[in-house]
Amino acid sequence: MGKYIINGGKKLCGTVDIQGSKNSAVAILIATLVTDGDTVISNLPDITDVDNCLKILSYYGCRIWRESPTCVKINTDDIRNRAMPCNLIKKIRASSYLMGALLSRFGYCELPESGGCNFGARPVDMHINAMISLGATLRSGGKSLECRSGLTGNTVVFPSKTVGGTINAIIAAVKAKGTTVIVNAAREPHIKDLSLYLNSCGAEIYGAGSDRIVIYGKNKLTGSLHTLDYDMIEAGTYMIYGLVTEGKIYCRNAPIGEMQSFFSTLKNFGASITVCNSSVKTEGKHLKACDVITEPFPGFPTDLQPLITVLSGVSEGQGTISETIFSSRFGYATELQKSGLRFDLSERKLTVTGISGYRPGVMSATDLRGGAALIAAALNAGGRSEILNADYIRRGYSDIEKKLSQLGADIEYQP
Ligand code: EPZ
């Protein structure tokens, strides 16, 4: 699983080029399965979740040309339905989108036993109910979905916000017969990005990014060229790296419009935000911890919850971090305790008491964003730290050791 060795205590300064959005990439890659012909995707992040998505597409018969680490061409003319590749499916959460894609294309799919970060239960009941709303039937004792006569447009109502469920419903509905209305849709930016791609293939999707999406089903979609949106979570991560090292990092191409809730939280801590051209920088010393609550977009993103916890840990006073999206997303805090984090945890609320600085330690990443948070503590700590299970982090952050080294960090990856 590899490890990072970090000699921290250095100010990070300079410019980092923000990658294409991981969560856009995995949704759009799976969505190519409902299109015909060639799709070219650029601004692709060079991360292992993308590699695993491409392996899944190849397994189903897609022909793939990796033009560069950030550009891929996919042809779907020879795809065929097959038994789920369990070993690949378990590696990523986005494999759940195969439900919508395979049902749309072949009228049948086994229920994917998707993977993804371990935040407690991650059911797909709302995904399945969306497919049933569109005419699919559960078969084989609930282990597969079938719709041999093809999906039919309908109203899909989500009882609570689900990003993946919304994505799955869009992928399933774009070629369903008739009109689909998705009610209480998630509004995350990568849902808009997915809809931009599918509309460029001939789909007719309206309202993506709002909580009501209307889709007029089409008979055929043809692959297209698409440049991915930038990754707001990676940008937020590097902004936190700048603050915990009291440095100055410009995040070039950060999707500023999507990050307003995160920016206002940093300002509440006392940090300044400066936008110049297509870059954003934050600076601040002697920050004061405040209360943070994660919410569905456009609220504070749950994926930056571990990072704001690390910042709280070295800010003055006491702050709370309330996690409202996932049932247990604080696994990283116990690891951070090895580096000096002081916290109390009750239910889904972490109360953090600020310390002057982290101490070096050996910590194990428990998931993607939790691992990125451990790096933040190690960058702040003066001395040698090790971050084990580093491959979790490489799932979602491209070239992280190279980017951090260019900012002045002393970091090495050992396989
Ligand atoms: C997506 O996960 C992202 N993953 C996550 O990012 C992100 O944290 C999450 O959305 C919330 O923004 C990808 O886009 C690949 P949900 P997803 O469905 O789709 C419950 C990262 O670090 N739920 O919005 O799985 C669920 O358990 C990753 O990039 C059901 O109960 O999130 C959770 O409590 C981590 N039944 C809540 O809803 C369902 O059928 C929100 O989950 C589906 C979800």
Short mmCIF file of C-alpha atoms and ligand atoms in Angstrom, two decimals:
data_model
loop_
_atom_site.label_atom_id
_atom_site.label_comp_id
_atom_site.label_asym_id
_atom_site.label_seq_id
_atom_site.Cartn_x
_atom_site.Cartn_y
_atom_site.Cartn_z
CA MET A 1 0.00 0.00 0.00
CA GLY A 2 3.06 2.32 -0.05
CA LYS A 3 4.00 5.10 2.34
CA TYR A 4 4.94 8.76 2.33
CA ILE A 5 7.91 9.99 4.31
CA ILE A 6 7.58 13.68 5.13
CA ASN A 7 10.07 15.95 6.89
CA GLY A 8 7.69 18.73 7.87
CA GLY A 9 7.93 22.20 9.36
CA LYS A 10 8.60 23.97 6.06
CA LYS A 11 6.50 26.83 4.63
CA LEU A 12 4.94 25.79 1.32
CA CYS A 13 5.01 28.51 -1.32
CA GLY A 14 4.37 28.62 -5.03
CA THR A 15 1.74 27.67 -7.59
CA VAL A 16 0.01 24.32 -7.97
CA ASP A 17 -1.95 23.33 -11.09
CA ILE A 18 -5.30 21.92 -10.01
CA GLN A 19 -6.25 18.60 -11.64
CA GLY A 20 -9.42 17.66 -13.43
CA SER A 21 -12.21 16.61 -11.10
CA LYS A 22 -11.92 13.00 -9.89
CA ASN A 23 -15.66 12.73 -9.32
CA SER A 24 -16.48 14.17 -12.76
CA ALA A 25 -13.99 11.80 -14.39
CA VAL A 26 -15.35 8.57 -12.93
CA ALA A 27 -18.98 9.51 -13.65
CA ILE A 28 -18.31 10.52 -17.25
CA LEU A 29 -16.09 7.51 -17.96
CA ILE A 30 -18.88 5.11 -16.94
CA ALA A 31 -21.44 7.23 -18.81
CA THR A 32 -19.56 6.61 -22.09
CA LEU A 33 -21.17 3.14 -22.00
CA VAL A 34 -24.52 4.68 -23.04
CA THR A 35 -22.97 6.40 -26.07
CA ASP A 36 -21.80 5.07 -29.46
CA GLY A 37 -18.55 5.78 -31.26
CA ASP A 38 -15.61 7.78 -29.90
CA THR A 39 -15.36 9.96 -26.81
CA VAL A 40 -12.24 11.96 -26.00
CA ILE A 41 -11.89 13.22 -22.44
CA SER A 42 -9.23 15.79 -21.58
CA ASN A 43 -8.10 17.37 -18.30
CA LEU A 44 -8.33 13.83 -16.91
CA PRO A 45 -6.72 13.53 -13.45
CA ASP A 46 -3.84 11.04 -13.41
CA ILE A 47 -5.11 9.00 -10.44
CA THR A 48 -5.74 5.34 -9.69
CA ASP A 49 -9.55 5.72 -9.52
CA VAL A 50 -9.40 6.74 -13.19
CA ASP A 51 -7.08 3.82 -13.99
CA ASN A 52 -9.56 1.43 -12.36
CA CYS A 53 -12.49 2.97 -14.22
CA LEU A 54 -10.67 2.47 -17.53
CA LYS A 55 -10.00 -1.17 -16.60
CA ILE A 56 -13.73 -1.64 -16.05
CA LEU A 57 -14.53 -0.07 -19.44
CA SER A 58 -11.93 -2.26 -21.13
CA TYR A 59 -13.41 -5.35 -19.43
CA TYR A 60 -16.77 -4.56 -21.06
CA GLY A 61 -15.12 -4.29 -24.48
CA CYS A 62 -14.35 -0.59 -24.83
CA ARG A 63 -11.27 0.19 -26.89
CA ILE A 64 -9.10 2.70 -25.07
CA TRP A 65 -6.24 4.92 -26.21
CA ARG A 66 -4.42 6.80 -23.44
CA GLU A 67 -3.24 9.78 -25.50
CA SER A 68 -1.46 11.20 -22.41
CA PRO A 69 -1.80 10.93 -18.58
CA THR A 70 -4.55 13.57 -18.84
CA CYS A 71 -6.30 12.62 -22.09
CA VAL A 72 -8.07 9.41 -23.12
CA LYS A 73 -10.02 8.26 -26.18
CA ILE A 74 -12.71 5.60 -25.72
CA ASN A 75 -14.63 3.69 -28.38
CA THR A 76 -17.75 1.79 -27.33
CA ASP A 77 -18.74 0.06 -30.59
CA ASP A 78 -17.82 -3.45 -29.41
CA ILE A 79 -19.07 -3.41 -25.84
CA ARG A 80 -20.96 -6.40 -24.51
CA ASN A 81 -22.59 -7.31 -21.24
CA ARG A 82 -20.69 -9.71 -18.99
CA ALA A 83 -20.59 -10.87 -15.38
CA MET A 84 -19.46 -8.15 -13.02
CA PRO A 85 -15.64 -8.08 -12.51
CA CYS A 86 -15.83 -8.19 -8.72
CA ASN A 87 -12.16 -7.48 -8.19
CA LEU A 88 -12.42 -4.22 -10.15
CA ILE A 89 -15.90 -3.23 -8.93
CA LYS A 90 -14.83 -3.31 -5.29
CA LYS A 91 -12.06 -0.78 -5.83
CA ILE A 92 -14.26 2.24 -6.49
CA ARG A 93 -17.64 3.63 -5.51
CA ALA A 94 -18.28 4.86 -9.06
CA SER A 95 -18.76 1.26 -10.24
CA SER A 96 -22.29 1.67 -8.86
CA TYR A 97 -22.99 3.80 -11.96
CA LEU A 98 -22.80 0.58 -14.01
CA MET A 99 -26.37 -0.01 -12.83
CA GLY A 100 -27.74 2.84 -14.94
CA ALA A 101 -25.33 2.30 -17.81
CA LEU A 102 -25.80 -1.48 -18.26
CA LEU A 103 -29.57 -1.33 -17.72
CA SER A 104 -29.80 1.37 -20.37
CA ARG A 105 -27.56 -0.44 -22.83
CA PHE A 106 -28.46 -4.10 -22.29
CA GLY A 107 -31.63 -4.12 -20.16
CA TYR A 108 -29.88 -6.18 -17.51
CA CYS A 109 -27.23 -5.79 -14.81
CA GLU A 110 -26.02 -7.61 -11.73
CA LEU A 111 -26.01 -5.32 -8.70
CA PRO A 112 -22.42 -4.10 -8.39
CA GLU A 113 -20.85 -4.60 -4.97
CA SER A 114 -19.12 -1.25 -5.21
CA GLY A 115 -16.22 -0.16 -3.07
CA GLY A 116 -15.24 3.33 -2.05
CA CYS A 117 -14.00 4.86 1.17
CA ASN A 118 -15.10 3.22 4.40
CA PHE A 119 -17.44 5.72 6.09
CA GLY A 120 -19.77 3.14 7.54
CA ALA A 121 -22.70 1.80 5.56
CA ARG A 122 -22.85 3.00 1.97
CA PRO A 123 -26.07 1.47 0.67
CA VAL A 124 -27.40 1.87 -2.87
CA ASP A 125 -31.11 1.50 -2.05
CA MET A 126 -31.91 4.90 -3.54
CA HIS A 127 -30.04 3.97 -6.73
CA ILE A 128 -32.07 0.74 -7.03
CA ASN A 129 -35.36 2.50 -6.35
CA ALA A 130 -34.52 5.01 -9.08
CA MET A 131 -33.98 2.14 -11.55
CA ILE A 132 -37.29 0.59 -10.49
CA SER A 133 -39.01 3.95 -11.05
CA LEU A 134 -37.66 3.80 -14.61
CA GLY A 135 -39.16 0.36 -15.19
CA ALA A 136 -36.49 -2.08 -14.00
CA THR A 137 -37.34 -5.13 -11.89
CA LEU A 138 -35.24 -6.75 -9.17
CA ARG A 139 -34.37 -10.34 -10.08
CA SER A 140 -32.36 -13.29 -8.68
CA GLY A 141 -33.30 -12.56 -5.09
CA GLY A 142 -32.32 -8.93 -5.34
CA LYS A 143 -28.95 -9.56 -6.95
CA SER A 144 -29.76 -8.17 -10.40
CA LEU A 145 -31.97 -5.67 -12.20
CA GLU A 146 -33.74 -6.35 -15.47
CA CYS A 147 -35.69 -4.33 -18.00
CA ARG A 148 -35.74 -6.27 -21.23
CA SER A 149 -38.26 -3.94 -22.88
CA GLY A 150 -36.07 -0.93 -22.18
CA LEU A 151 -36.28 1.79 -19.53
CA THR A 152 -39.21 4.21 -19.51
CA GLY A 153 -39.08 7.82 -18.37
CA ASN A 154 -40.79 8.60 -15.07
CA THR A 155 -40.59 10.79 -11.99
CA VAL A 156 -37.70 9.76 -9.72
CA VAL A 157 -37.99 11.17 -6.21
CA PHE A 158 -34.97 10.93 -3.88
CA PRO A 159 -36.02 10.98 -0.18
CA SER A 160 -32.61 12.49 0.66
CA LYS A 161 -29.70 13.91 -1.29
CA THR A 162 -27.58 11.29 -3.04
CA VAL A 163 -24.85 12.31 -5.47
CA GLY A 164 -24.37 8.78 -6.81
CA GLY A 165 -28.07 8.12 -7.00
CA THR A 166 -28.59 11.30 -9.02
CA ILE A 167 -25.73 10.37 -11.37
CA ASN A 168 -27.10 6.84 -11.82
CA ALA A 169 -30.59 8.13 -12.56
CA ILE A 170 -29.25 10.56 -15.19
CA ILE A 171 -27.21 7.85 -16.91
CA ALA A 172 -30.24 5.52 -16.93
CA ALA A 173 -32.73 8.16 -18.12
CA VAL A 174 -30.93 9.76 -21.07
CA LYS A 175 -31.99 6.92 -23.41
CA ALA A 176 -35.21 5.91 -21.63
CA LYS A 177 -38.43 6.17 -23.61
CA GLY A 178 -40.12 9.46 -22.70
CA THR A 179 -39.47 12.10 -20.05
CA THR A 180 -37.84 11.72 -16.65
CA VAL A 181 -38.07 14.25 -13.82
CA ILE A 182 -35.60 13.84 -10.95
CA VAL A 183 -36.91 15.44 -7.76
CA ASN A 184 -34.58 16.36 -4.87
CA ALA A 185 -31.55 15.82 -7.10
CA ALA A 186 -28.07 16.40 -5.69
CA ARG A 187 -26.44 19.61 -6.94
CA GLU A 188 -22.72 18.78 -6.83
CA PRO A 189 -20.63 20.31 -9.67
CA HIS A 190 -19.80 16.95 -11.17
CA ILE A 191 -23.48 16.36 -11.85
CA LYS A 192 -23.46 19.45 -14.05
CA ASP A 193 -20.24 18.28 -15.69
CA LEU A 194 -21.78 14.86 -16.45
CA SER A 195 -24.83 16.54 -17.98
CA LEU A 196 -22.66 18.83 -20.10
CA TYR A 197 -20.90 15.76 -21.49
CA LEU A 198 -24.12 13.81 -22.15
CA ASN A 199 -25.83 16.82 -23.76
CA SER A 200 -22.79 17.19 -26.06
CA CYS A 201 -23.49 13.55 -27.07
CA GLY A 202 -27.06 14.44 -28.03
CA ALA A 203 -28.88 14.00 -24.72
CA GLU A 204 -31.48 16.52 -23.58
CA ILE A 205 -30.94 17.25 -19.87
CA TYR A 206 -32.20 20.43 -18.20
CA GLY A 207 -31.66 21.69 -14.65
CA ALA A 208 -28.47 19.80 -13.72
CA GLY A 209 -27.02 21.58 -10.69
CA SER A 210 -30.47 22.34 -9.36
CA ASP A 211 -32.61 19.99 -7.28
CA ARG A 212 -35.01 19.33 -10.19
CA ILE A 213 -33.67 17.79 -13.38
CA VAL A 214 -35.76 17.11 -16.50
CA ILE A 215 -34.51 14.62 -19.10
CA TYR A 216 -36.08 13.91 -22.52
CA GLY A 217 -34.93 10.40 -23.50
CA LYS A 218 -33.19 9.87 -26.86
CA ASN A 219 -32.75 6.77 -29.02
CA LYS A 220 -29.07 7.26 -29.68
CA LEU A 221 -26.18 9.20 -28.18
CA THR A 222 -22.90 9.71 -30.01
CA GLY A 223 -19.59 10.14 -28.20
CA SER A 224 -18.01 13.60 -28.11
CA LEU A 225 -15.05 15.62 -26.92
CA HIS A 226 -15.20 16.77 -23.31
CA THR A 227 -12.85 18.72 -21.05
CA LEU A 228 -13.43 17.95 -17.39
CA ASP A 229 -14.18 20.59 -14.78
CA TYR A 230 -11.43 21.23 -12.22
CA ASP A 231 -11.30 19.51 -8.83
CA MET A 232 -12.57 21.73 -6.02
CA ILE A 233 -11.60 19.17 -3.36
CA GLU A 234 -7.99 19.03 -4.52
CA ALA A 235 -7.92 22.85 -4.58
CA GLY A 236 -9.31 23.02 -1.06
CA THR A 237 -6.77 20.46 0.09
CA TYR A 238 -3.81 22.54 -1.15
CA MET A 239 -5.30 25.69 0.39
CA ILE A 240 -5.29 23.91 3.75
CA TYR A 241 -1.69 22.75 3.13
CA GLY A 242 -0.76 26.39 2.65
CA LEU A 243 -2.46 27.47 5.87
CA VAL A 244 -1.06 24.73 8.12
CA THR A 245 2.47 25.56 6.95
CA GLU A 246 1.86 29.34 7.11
CA GLY A 247 2.92 29.45 3.48
CA LYS A 248 1.50 30.96 0.32
CA ILE A 249 0.09 28.59 -2.33
CA TYR A 250 -1.63 29.75 -5.51
CA CYS A 251 -4.08 27.14 -6.78
CA ARG A 252 -4.23 27.69 -10.54
CA ASN A 253 -7.56 26.89 -12.20
CA ALA A 254 -9.33 26.22 -8.91
CA PRO A 255 -13.11 26.21 -9.64
CA ILE A 256 -13.66 29.31 -7.50
CA GLY A 257 -17.40 29.53 -8.20
CA GLU A 258 -17.92 26.10 -6.60
CA MET A 259 -15.90 26.84 -3.46
CA GLN A 260 -17.76 29.75 -1.86
CA SER A 261 -18.91 27.83 1.20
CA PHE A 262 -15.35 26.59 1.83
CA PHE A 263 -13.97 30.11 1.36
CA SER A 264 -16.41 31.62 3.84
CA THR A 265 -15.41 28.99 6.39
CA LEU A 266 -11.72 29.86 5.95
CA LYS A 267 -12.62 33.54 6.42
CA ASN A 268 -14.45 32.61 9.64
CA PHE A 269 -11.14 31.14 10.82
CA GLY A 270 -9.52 34.49 10.04
CA ALA A 271 -7.76 33.52 6.81
CA SER A 272 -7.69 35.85 3.81
CA ILE A 273 -8.71 34.69 0.33
CA THR A 274 -7.16 36.34 -2.72
CA VAL A 275 -8.34 35.62 -6.25
CA CYS A 276 -6.08 36.75 -9.10
CA ASN A 277 -6.58 35.73 -12.70
CA SER A 278 -7.48 32.06 -12.57
CA SER A 279 -5.74 31.35 -9.27
CA VAL A 280 -6.81 31.55 -5.65
CA LYS A 281 -4.56 31.92 -2.61
CA THR A 282 -5.28 31.87 1.08
CA GLU A 283 -3.06 33.10 3.90
CA GLY A 284 -3.45 33.43 7.62
CA LYS A 285 -1.66 33.12 10.94
CA HIS A 286 -3.01 32.78 14.50
CA LEU A 287 -6.30 31.48 13.11
CA LYS A 288 -9.26 30.93 15.41
CA ALA A 289 -11.21 27.68 15.22
CA CYS A 290 -14.92 27.97 14.51
CA ASP A 291 -17.84 25.56 14.10
CA VAL A 292 -18.19 23.74 10.76
CA ILE A 293 -21.14 21.68 9.52
CA THR A 294 -20.88 19.57 6.36
CA GLU A 295 -23.85 19.79 3.99
CA PRO A 296 -24.79 18.74 0.46
CA PHE A 297 -23.58 21.18 -2.22
CA PRO A 298 -23.50 24.18 -2.08
CA GLY A 299 -22.83 23.73 1.64
CA PHE A 300 -19.46 22.89 3.18
CA PRO A 301 -18.23 19.74 1.35
CA THR A 302 -17.92 16.57 3.41
CA ASP A 303 -14.79 15.72 1.40
CA LEU A 304 -12.97 18.66 2.98
CA GLN A 305 -14.14 17.78 6.49
CA PRO A 306 -10.91 15.91 7.41
CA LEU A 307 -8.83 18.83 6.11
CA ILE A 308 -10.69 21.50 8.11
CA THR A 309 -10.26 19.30 11.19
CA VAL A 310 -6.46 19.45 10.80
CA LEU A 311 -6.64 23.23 10.47
CA SER A 312 -8.86 23.44 13.56
CA GLY A 313 -6.32 21.35 15.44
CA VAL A 314 -3.68 24.08 15.16
CA SER A 315 -6.00 27.08 15.45
CA GLU A 316 -6.69 28.97 18.67
CA GLY A 317 -9.56 27.91 20.86
CA GLN A 318 -12.09 25.16 20.36
CA GLY A 319 -14.03 24.31 17.22
CA THR A 320 -16.59 21.66 16.30
CA ILE A 321 -16.92 19.73 13.07
CA SER A 322 -20.34 18.16 12.48
CA GLU A 323 -20.59 15.47 9.78
CA THR A 324 -24.16 15.30 8.45
CA ILE A 325 -23.57 13.23 5.27
CA PHE A 326 -21.87 10.01 6.37
CA SER A 327 -22.45 7.94 9.47
CA SER A 328 -18.80 7.55 10.43
CA ARG A 329 -16.28 9.73 8.67
CA PHE A 330 -13.93 10.51 11.57
CA GLY A 331 -11.71 7.42 11.39
CA TYR A 332 -8.69 9.59 10.53
CA ALA A 333 -8.98 11.52 13.84
CA THR A 334 -7.61 8.61 15.84
CA GLU A 335 -4.58 8.56 13.54
CA LEU A 336 -4.16 12.33 13.91
CA GLN A 337 -4.13 11.84 17.69
CA LYS A 338 -0.68 10.20 17.19
CA SER A 339 0.46 13.57 15.90
CA GLY A 340 -1.07 15.46 18.81
CA LEU A 341 -4.64 16.27 17.72
CA ARG A 342 -6.82 16.91 20.79
CA PHE A 343 -10.48 16.02 20.24
CA ASP A 344 -13.66 14.61 21.71
CA LEU A 345 -16.10 12.72 19.51
CA SER A 346 -19.79 12.32 20.18
CA GLU A 347 -22.01 10.80 17.49
CA ARG A 348 -21.21 12.79 14.38
CA LYS A 349 -19.63 15.81 16.07
CA LEU A 350 -15.92 16.28 16.66
CA THR A 351 -14.88 18.93 19.21
CA VAL A 352 -11.27 19.97 18.60
CA THR A 353 -9.05 21.90 21.00
CA GLY A 354 -6.24 23.79 19.31
CA ILE A 355 -2.57 23.09 20.00
CA SER A 356 0.47 25.08 18.93
CA GLY A 357 1.54 22.51 16.36
CA TYR A 358 1.53 18.83 15.41
CA ARG A 359 4.37 16.52 16.31
CA PRO A 360 5.86 14.08 13.80
CA GLY A 361 4.48 10.55 13.93
CA VAL A 362 3.70 7.36 12.06
CA MET A 363 0.08 7.41 10.93
CA SER A 364 -2.01 5.16 8.67
CA ALA A 365 -4.39 6.53 6.06
CA THR A 366 -7.90 5.11 6.53
CA ASP A 367 -9.38 6.59 3.36
CA LEU A 368 -8.68 9.07 0.58
CA ARG A 369 -9.45 12.43 2.20
CA GLY A 370 -8.47 11.24 5.68
CA GLY A 371 -5.08 10.35 4.22
CA ALA A 372 -4.74 13.82 2.71
CA ALA A 373 -5.46 15.22 6.18
CA LEU A 374 -2.63 13.16 7.70
CA ILE A 375 -0.28 14.71 5.16
CA ALA A 376 -1.40 18.17 6.34
CA ALA A 377 -0.47 17.32 9.94
CA ALA A 378 2.90 15.89 8.82
CA LEU A 379 3.64 19.04 6.79
CA ASN A 380 2.94 21.15 9.88
CA ALA A 381 5.00 18.99 12.23
CA GLY A 382 8.73 19.71 12.50
CA GLY A 383 10.50 16.40 11.90
CA ARG A 384 10.06 13.06 10.15
CA SER A 385 6.59 11.56 9.76
CA GLU A 386 5.40 8.49 7.90
CA ILE A 387 1.96 8.11 6.30
CA LEU A 388 1.19 4.44 5.72
CA ASN A 389 -1.45 3.08 3.31
CA ALA A 390 -0.47 5.94 1.02
CA ASP A 391 -2.16 4.30 -1.97
CA TYR A 392 -5.52 5.47 -0.60
CA ILE A 393 -4.31 9.01 -1.28
CA ARG A 394 -3.12 8.22 -4.79
CA ARG A 395 -6.71 7.24 -5.63
CA GLY A 396 -7.68 10.90 -5.83
CA TYR A 397 -4.63 13.17 -5.85
CA SER A 398 -2.47 13.27 -9.00
CA ASP A 399 1.29 13.65 -8.59
CA ILE A 400 0.87 14.75 -4.97
CA GLU A 401 4.50 14.18 -3.98
CA LYS A 402 5.72 16.05 -7.08
CA LYS A 403 3.31 18.96 -6.52
CA LEU A 404 4.23 19.21 -2.82
CA SER A 405 7.96 18.98 -3.55
CA GLN A 406 7.63 21.84 -6.04
CA LEU A 407 6.01 23.87 -3.24
CA GLY A 408 9.00 23.22 -0.98
CA ALA A 409 7.92 20.13 0.92
CA ASP A 410 10.34 17.32 1.74
CA ILE A 411 8.23 14.30 0.78
CA GLU A 412 9.10 10.91 -0.63
CA TYR A 413 6.89 8.03 -1.73
CA GLN A 414 8.05 4.52 -0.97
CA PRO A 415 6.07 1.70 -2.72
C1 EPZ B 1 -20.16 10.89 -3.67
O1 EPZ B 1 -20.30 9.67 -2.92
C2 EPZ B 1 -18.66 11.13 -3.78
N1 EPZ B 1 -18.04 10.05 -4.52
C3 EPZ B 1 -18.03 11.25 -2.41
O2 EPZ B 1 -16.66 11.62 -2.60
C4 EPZ B 1 -18.72 12.36 -1.63
O3 EPZ B 1 -18.20 12.38 -0.31
C5 EPZ B 1 -20.23 12.12 -1.60
O4 EPZ B 1 -20.74 11.97 -2.95
C6 EPZ B 1 -20.99 13.27 -0.95
O5 EPZ B 1 -20.70 14.45 -1.60
C7 EPZ B 1 -18.05 10.11 -5.88
O6 EPZ B 1 -18.57 11.03 -6.48
C8 EPZ B 1 -17.39 8.95 -6.58
P1 EPZ B 1 -24.09 9.98 -1.65
P2 EPZ B 1 -21.75 8.93 -2.90
O7 EPZ B 1 -24.83 8.99 -2.45
O8 EPZ B 1 -22.41 9.10 -4.21
C9 EPZ B 1 -26.50 7.69 1.80
C10 EPZ B 1 -14.36 11.43 -2.38
O9 EPZ B 1 -13.58 11.54 -1.42
N2 EPZ B 1 -27.07 6.87 0.73
O10 EPZ B 1 -24.38 11.43 -1.88
O11 EPZ B 1 -21.56 7.56 -2.38
C11 EPZ B 1 -25.01 7.46 1.98
O12 EPZ B 1 -24.75 6.35 2.80
C12 EPZ B 1 -15.64 10.67 -2.23
O13 EPZ B 1 -14.16 11.94 -3.51
C13 EPZ B 1 -28.07 5.97 1.03
O14 EPZ B 1 -28.46 5.82 2.18
O15 EPZ B 1 -22.52 9.79 -1.80
C14 EPZ B 1 -24.57 8.77 2.60
O16 EPZ B 1 -24.82 8.73 4.00
C15 EPZ B 1 -15.80 10.15 -0.82
N3 EPZ B 1 -28.61 5.22 0.03
C16 EPZ B 1 -25.48 9.80 1.95
O17 EPZ B 1 -26.60 9.07 1.45
C17 EPZ B 1 -28.19 5.36 -1.28
O18 EPZ B 1 -28.75 4.67 -2.16
C18 EPZ B 1 -24.84 10.57 0.80
O19 EPZ B 1 -24.28 9.62 -0.09
C19 EPZ B 1 -27.16 6.29 -1.56
C20 EPZ B 1 -26.63 7.05 -0.54
#
